[in-house]
Amino acid sequence: MGAEHPLCRDELRELALAVGFHEVRSTRVRATPHGEALDRWLARGDHANLHWIPRGRDVRLDPRVRHPWARTAVVLGVHHHHRVPDDPGGRTGRVARYAWGR
């Protein structure tokens, strides 16, 4: 089960940039070398009330558990360093910088 119409890396990059992403990277899908760190983090309860995180442990350690056909992961990024808009009258509350973008 893969893409019905696979794109080459350059086509995918061009498409992602055209729709507004600033960063387009890819990496091989493999097991994380940091599994023990995740297990310690979970054992300490650092995930707090995010109870869904431990349920996905096996997939977090190796995405091929859920998607054995996957070979490459594409990671897209958007820059969030936006100029804060003018606020005549000081009526706007605090808004996270990423939310000032489009």
Short mmCIF file of N, CA and C in Angstrom, two decimals:
data_model
loop_
_atom_site.label_atom_id
_atom_site.label_comp_id
_atom_site.label_asym_id
_atom_site.label_seq_id
_atom_site.Cartn_x
_atom_site.Cartn_y
_atom_site.Cartn_z
N MET A 1 0.85 -1.18 0.00
CA MET A 1 0.00 0.00 0.00
C MET A 1 0.88 1.23 0.00
N GLY A 2 1.05 1.85 -1.10
CA GLY A 2 1.84 3.06 -1.21
C GLY A 2 1.06 4.11 -1.95
N ALA A 3 1.75 5.11 -2.40
CA ALA A 3 1.09 6.18 -3.14
C ALA A 3 0.63 5.66 -4.50
N GLU A 4 -0.58 6.03 -4.88
CA GLU A 4 -1.12 5.61 -6.17
C GLU A 4 -0.37 6.29 -7.31
N HIS A 5 -0.01 7.55 -7.08
CA HIS A 5 0.74 8.32 -8.08
C HIS A 5 1.97 8.90 -7.40
N PRO A 6 3.03 8.12 -7.30
CA PRO A 6 4.20 8.61 -6.57
C PRO A 6 4.82 9.83 -7.25
N LEU A 7 5.30 10.75 -6.42
CA LEU A 7 5.98 11.95 -6.89
C LEU A 7 7.47 11.79 -6.64
N CYS A 8 8.27 12.32 -7.53
CA CYS A 8 9.70 12.32 -7.24
C CYS A 8 9.97 13.42 -6.22
N ARG A 9 11.13 13.38 -5.63
CA ARG A 9 11.47 14.33 -4.56
C ARG A 9 11.34 15.78 -5.02
N ASP A 10 11.83 16.09 -6.22
CA ASP A 10 11.77 17.47 -6.72
C ASP A 10 10.33 17.93 -6.94
N GLU A 11 9.47 17.04 -7.45
CA GLU A 11 8.06 17.40 -7.66
C GLU A 11 7.37 17.67 -6.33
N LEU A 12 7.64 16.83 -5.35
CA LEU A 12 7.03 16.99 -4.03
C LEU A 12 7.49 18.30 -3.40
N ARG A 13 8.78 18.59 -3.49
CA ARG A 13 9.31 19.83 -2.93
C ARG A 13 8.66 21.04 -3.60
N GLU A 14 8.58 21.02 -4.91
CA GLU A 14 7.97 22.13 -5.65
C GLU A 14 6.51 22.33 -5.24
N LEU A 15 5.76 21.25 -5.11
CA LEU A 15 4.36 21.33 -4.71
C LEU A 15 4.23 21.88 -3.29
N ALA A 16 5.03 21.38 -2.36
CA ALA A 16 4.94 21.83 -0.97
C ALA A 16 5.27 23.32 -0.85
N LEU A 17 6.30 23.76 -1.55
CA LEU A 17 6.66 25.18 -1.51
C LEU A 17 5.57 26.04 -2.15
N ALA A 18 4.96 25.53 -3.21
CA ALA A 18 3.91 26.28 -3.91
C ALA A 18 2.67 26.50 -3.04
N VAL A 19 2.39 25.57 -2.13
CA VAL A 19 1.19 25.73 -1.29
C VAL A 19 1.51 26.40 0.05
N GLY A 20 2.76 26.88 0.23
CA GLY A 20 3.05 27.70 1.40
C GLY A 20 3.99 27.15 2.44
N PHE A 21 4.48 25.94 2.27
CA PHE A 21 5.46 25.43 3.24
C PHE A 21 6.82 26.06 2.94
N HIS A 22 7.62 26.27 3.99
CA HIS A 22 8.94 26.88 3.84
C HIS A 22 10.06 25.85 3.85
N GLU A 23 9.84 24.75 4.50
CA GLU A 23 10.85 23.70 4.61
C GLU A 23 10.25 22.39 4.13
N VAL A 24 11.03 21.64 3.37
CA VAL A 24 10.62 20.32 2.88
C VAL A 24 11.82 19.40 3.06
N ARG A 25 11.69 18.44 3.93
CA ARG A 25 12.78 17.49 4.19
C ARG A 25 12.22 16.08 4.13
N SER A 26 13.11 15.13 4.01
CA SER A 26 12.69 13.73 4.03
C SER A 26 13.73 12.92 4.79
N THR A 27 13.29 11.78 5.29
CA THR A 27 14.18 10.90 6.02
C THR A 27 13.71 9.47 5.85
N ARG A 28 14.62 8.57 6.02
CA ARG A 28 14.31 7.15 5.93
C ARG A 28 13.44 6.76 7.13
N VAL A 29 12.43 5.94 6.91
CA VAL A 29 11.59 5.45 8.00
C VAL A 29 12.32 4.29 8.66
N ARG A 30 12.54 4.41 9.96
CA ARG A 30 13.25 3.37 10.70
C ARG A 30 12.88 3.48 12.17
N ALA A 31 13.31 2.52 12.93
CA ALA A 31 13.08 2.55 14.37
C ALA A 31 13.95 3.65 14.99
N THR A 32 13.42 4.31 16.01
CA THR A 32 14.20 5.34 16.69
C THR A 32 15.30 4.70 17.53
N PRO A 33 16.45 5.32 17.59
CA PRO A 33 17.49 4.83 18.49
C PRO A 33 17.27 5.32 19.93
N HIS A 34 16.18 6.05 20.17
CA HIS A 34 15.93 6.66 21.48
C HIS A 34 14.76 6.01 22.22
N GLY A 35 14.51 4.74 21.96
CA GLY A 35 13.39 4.06 22.59
C GLY A 35 13.47 4.01 24.10
N GLU A 36 14.67 3.81 24.63
CA GLU A 36 14.82 3.74 26.08
C GLU A 36 14.48 5.09 26.72
N ALA A 37 14.82 6.17 26.06
CA ALA A 37 14.50 7.50 26.59
C ALA A 37 12.99 7.71 26.63
N LEU A 38 12.29 7.26 25.60
CA LEU A 38 10.83 7.37 25.60
C LEU A 38 10.25 6.54 26.74
N ASP A 39 10.75 5.33 26.94
CA ASP A 39 10.24 4.49 28.02
C ASP A 39 10.48 5.12 29.39
N ARG A 40 11.64 5.73 29.60
CA ARG A 40 11.91 6.41 30.88
C ARG A 40 10.96 7.59 31.06
N TRP A 41 10.76 8.36 30.00
CA TRP A 41 9.87 9.52 30.04
C TRP A 41 8.46 9.10 30.41
N LEU A 42 7.99 8.01 29.78
CA LEU A 42 6.65 7.50 30.09
C LEU A 42 6.58 6.98 31.52
N ALA A 43 7.61 6.25 31.97
CA ALA A 43 7.63 5.68 33.32
C ALA A 43 7.58 6.78 34.38
N ARG A 44 8.20 7.92 34.11
CA ARG A 44 8.17 9.04 35.07
C ARG A 44 6.82 9.76 35.06
N GLY A 45 6.00 9.47 34.07
CA GLY A 45 4.71 10.15 33.97
C GLY A 45 4.81 11.53 33.37
N ASP A 46 5.89 11.80 32.66
CA ASP A 46 6.09 13.13 32.09
C ASP A 46 5.07 13.48 31.01
N HIS A 47 4.32 12.51 30.55
CA HIS A 47 3.29 12.77 29.54
C HIS A 47 2.02 13.32 30.19
N ALA A 48 2.03 13.45 31.52
CA ALA A 48 0.94 14.05 32.29
C ALA A 48 -0.41 13.45 31.92
N ASN A 49 -1.36 14.29 31.52
CA ASN A 49 -2.70 13.79 31.21
C ASN A 49 -2.88 13.46 29.73
N LEU A 50 -1.79 13.35 28.99
CA LEU A 50 -1.86 12.98 27.57
C LEU A 50 -1.85 11.45 27.47
N HIS A 51 -2.94 10.85 27.88
CA HIS A 51 -3.01 9.39 28.03
C HIS A 51 -2.93 8.64 26.71
N TRP A 52 -3.09 9.31 25.61
CA TRP A 52 -2.99 8.66 24.31
C TRP A 52 -1.54 8.38 23.93
N ILE A 53 -0.59 9.07 24.53
CA ILE A 53 0.81 8.89 24.15
C ILE A 53 1.31 7.47 24.43
N PRO A 54 1.11 6.91 25.62
CA PRO A 54 1.60 5.54 25.83
C PRO A 54 0.91 4.50 24.94
N ARG A 55 -0.33 4.77 24.57
CA ARG A 55 -1.04 3.81 23.70
C ARG A 55 -0.37 3.67 22.35
N GLY A 56 0.31 4.70 21.89
CA GLY A 56 0.98 4.65 20.59
C GLY A 56 2.47 4.37 20.69
N ARG A 57 2.91 3.83 21.82
CA ARG A 57 4.34 3.62 22.06
C ARG A 57 5.02 2.84 20.95
N ASP A 58 4.47 1.70 20.57
CA ASP A 58 5.14 0.85 19.58
C ASP A 58 5.30 1.56 18.24
N VAL A 59 4.28 2.30 17.84
CA VAL A 59 4.35 3.03 16.57
C VAL A 59 5.34 4.19 16.69
N ARG A 60 5.42 4.83 17.86
CA ARG A 60 6.38 5.91 18.05
C ARG A 60 7.81 5.38 17.97
N LEU A 61 8.02 4.18 18.45
CA LEU A 61 9.36 3.59 18.40
C LEU A 61 9.74 3.17 16.99
N ASP A 62 8.75 2.73 16.21
CA ASP A 62 9.02 2.31 14.83
C ASP A 62 7.74 2.46 14.01
N PRO A 63 7.63 3.50 13.18
CA PRO A 63 6.42 3.73 12.39
C PRO A 63 6.06 2.57 11.47
N ARG A 64 7.02 1.70 11.18
CA ARG A 64 6.73 0.56 10.30
C ARG A 64 5.81 -0.45 10.96
N VAL A 65 5.61 -0.34 12.28
CA VAL A 65 4.64 -1.20 12.96
C VAL A 65 3.25 -0.97 12.36
N ARG A 66 2.90 0.28 12.12
CA ARG A 66 1.60 0.62 11.55
C ARG A 66 1.64 0.65 10.02
N HIS A 67 2.77 1.06 9.47
CA HIS A 67 2.89 1.23 8.01
C HIS A 67 4.11 0.47 7.51
N PRO A 68 4.03 -0.85 7.43
CA PRO A 68 5.21 -1.65 7.05
C PRO A 68 5.74 -1.34 5.66
N TRP A 69 4.92 -0.75 4.82
CA TRP A 69 5.32 -0.42 3.45
C TRP A 69 6.07 0.90 3.36
N ALA A 70 6.05 1.69 4.43
CA ALA A 70 6.66 3.03 4.38
C ALA A 70 8.18 2.94 4.28
N ARG A 71 8.75 3.75 3.41
CA ARG A 71 10.20 3.82 3.26
C ARG A 71 10.74 5.20 3.59
N THR A 72 9.94 6.23 3.31
CA THR A 72 10.40 7.61 3.48
C THR A 72 9.33 8.42 4.19
N ALA A 73 9.75 9.25 5.14
CA ALA A 73 8.84 10.19 5.79
C ALA A 73 9.17 11.59 5.28
N VAL A 74 8.15 12.33 4.93
CA VAL A 74 8.31 13.71 4.46
C VAL A 74 7.92 14.63 5.61
N VAL A 75 8.77 15.58 5.91
CA VAL A 75 8.55 16.51 7.01
C VAL A 75 8.45 17.91 6.41
N LEU A 76 7.35 18.60 6.72
CA LEU A 76 7.10 19.94 6.18
C LEU A 76 7.14 20.95 7.32
N GLY A 77 7.65 22.13 7.03
CA GLY A 77 7.74 23.15 8.07
C GLY A 77 7.28 24.51 7.58
N VAL A 78 6.79 25.30 8.52
CA VAL A 78 6.36 26.67 8.24
C VAL A 78 7.07 27.58 9.24
N HIS A 79 7.69 28.63 8.74
CA HIS A 79 8.34 29.60 9.62
C HIS A 79 7.27 30.38 10.38
N HIS A 80 7.50 30.59 11.65
CA HIS A 80 6.52 31.29 12.48
C HIS A 80 7.04 32.63 13.00
N HIS A 81 8.08 33.14 12.40
CA HIS A 81 8.61 34.42 12.85
C HIS A 81 7.94 35.53 12.05
N HIS A 82 6.78 35.92 12.51
CA HIS A 82 6.00 36.96 11.83
C HIS A 82 6.09 38.26 12.62
N ARG A 83 6.03 39.35 11.90
CA ARG A 83 5.95 40.65 12.55
C ARG A 83 4.60 40.74 13.25
N VAL A 84 4.62 41.18 14.48
CA VAL A 84 3.37 41.35 15.22
C VAL A 84 2.63 42.54 14.63
N PRO A 85 1.37 42.36 14.25
CA PRO A 85 0.61 43.46 13.64
C PRO A 85 0.43 44.62 14.61
N ASP A 86 0.23 45.79 14.04
CA ASP A 86 -0.06 46.97 14.86
C ASP A 86 -1.33 46.72 15.67
N ASP A 87 -1.38 47.32 16.84
CA ASP A 87 -2.53 47.15 17.72
C ASP A 87 -2.99 48.53 18.21
N PRO A 88 -3.66 49.29 17.33
CA PRO A 88 -4.13 50.61 17.77
C PRO A 88 -5.08 50.48 18.96
N GLY A 89 -4.77 51.16 19.99
CA GLY A 89 -5.63 51.16 21.17
C GLY A 89 -5.30 50.06 22.16
N GLY A 90 -4.35 49.19 21.84
CA GLY A 90 -3.93 48.15 22.78
C GLY A 90 -5.03 47.18 23.17
N ARG A 91 -5.89 46.81 22.24
CA ARG A 91 -7.03 45.96 22.57
C ARG A 91 -6.81 44.48 22.27
N THR A 92 -5.71 44.14 21.64
CA THR A 92 -5.46 42.74 21.31
C THR A 92 -4.75 42.06 22.47
N GLY A 93 -5.21 40.91 22.85
CA GLY A 93 -4.54 40.14 23.91
C GLY A 93 -3.26 39.52 23.39
N ARG A 94 -2.63 38.72 24.21
CA ARG A 94 -1.40 38.04 23.80
C ARG A 94 -1.77 36.90 22.86
N VAL A 95 -1.10 36.85 21.75
CA VAL A 95 -1.35 35.82 20.74
C VAL A 95 -0.02 35.18 20.39
N ALA A 96 0.02 33.85 20.33
CA ALA A 96 1.26 33.15 19.98
C ALA A 96 1.74 33.62 18.61
N ARG A 97 3.05 33.73 18.47
CA ARG A 97 3.63 34.27 17.24
C ARG A 97 3.21 33.48 16.01
N TYR A 98 3.11 32.15 16.11
CA TYR A 98 2.72 31.36 14.93
C TYR A 98 1.33 31.74 14.44
N ALA A 99 0.48 32.22 15.35
CA ALA A 99 -0.90 32.54 14.98
C ALA A 99 -1.01 33.86 14.22
N TRP A 100 0.05 34.65 14.16
CA TRP A 100 0.01 35.91 13.41
C TRP A 100 0.13 35.66 11.92
N GLY A 101 0.58 34.49 11.52
CA GLY A 101 0.73 34.18 10.10
C GLY A 101 -0.60 33.92 9.44
N ARG A 102 -0.54 33.57 8.16
CA ARG A 102 -1.80 33.30 7.46
C ARG A 102 -2.16 31.84 7.56
#
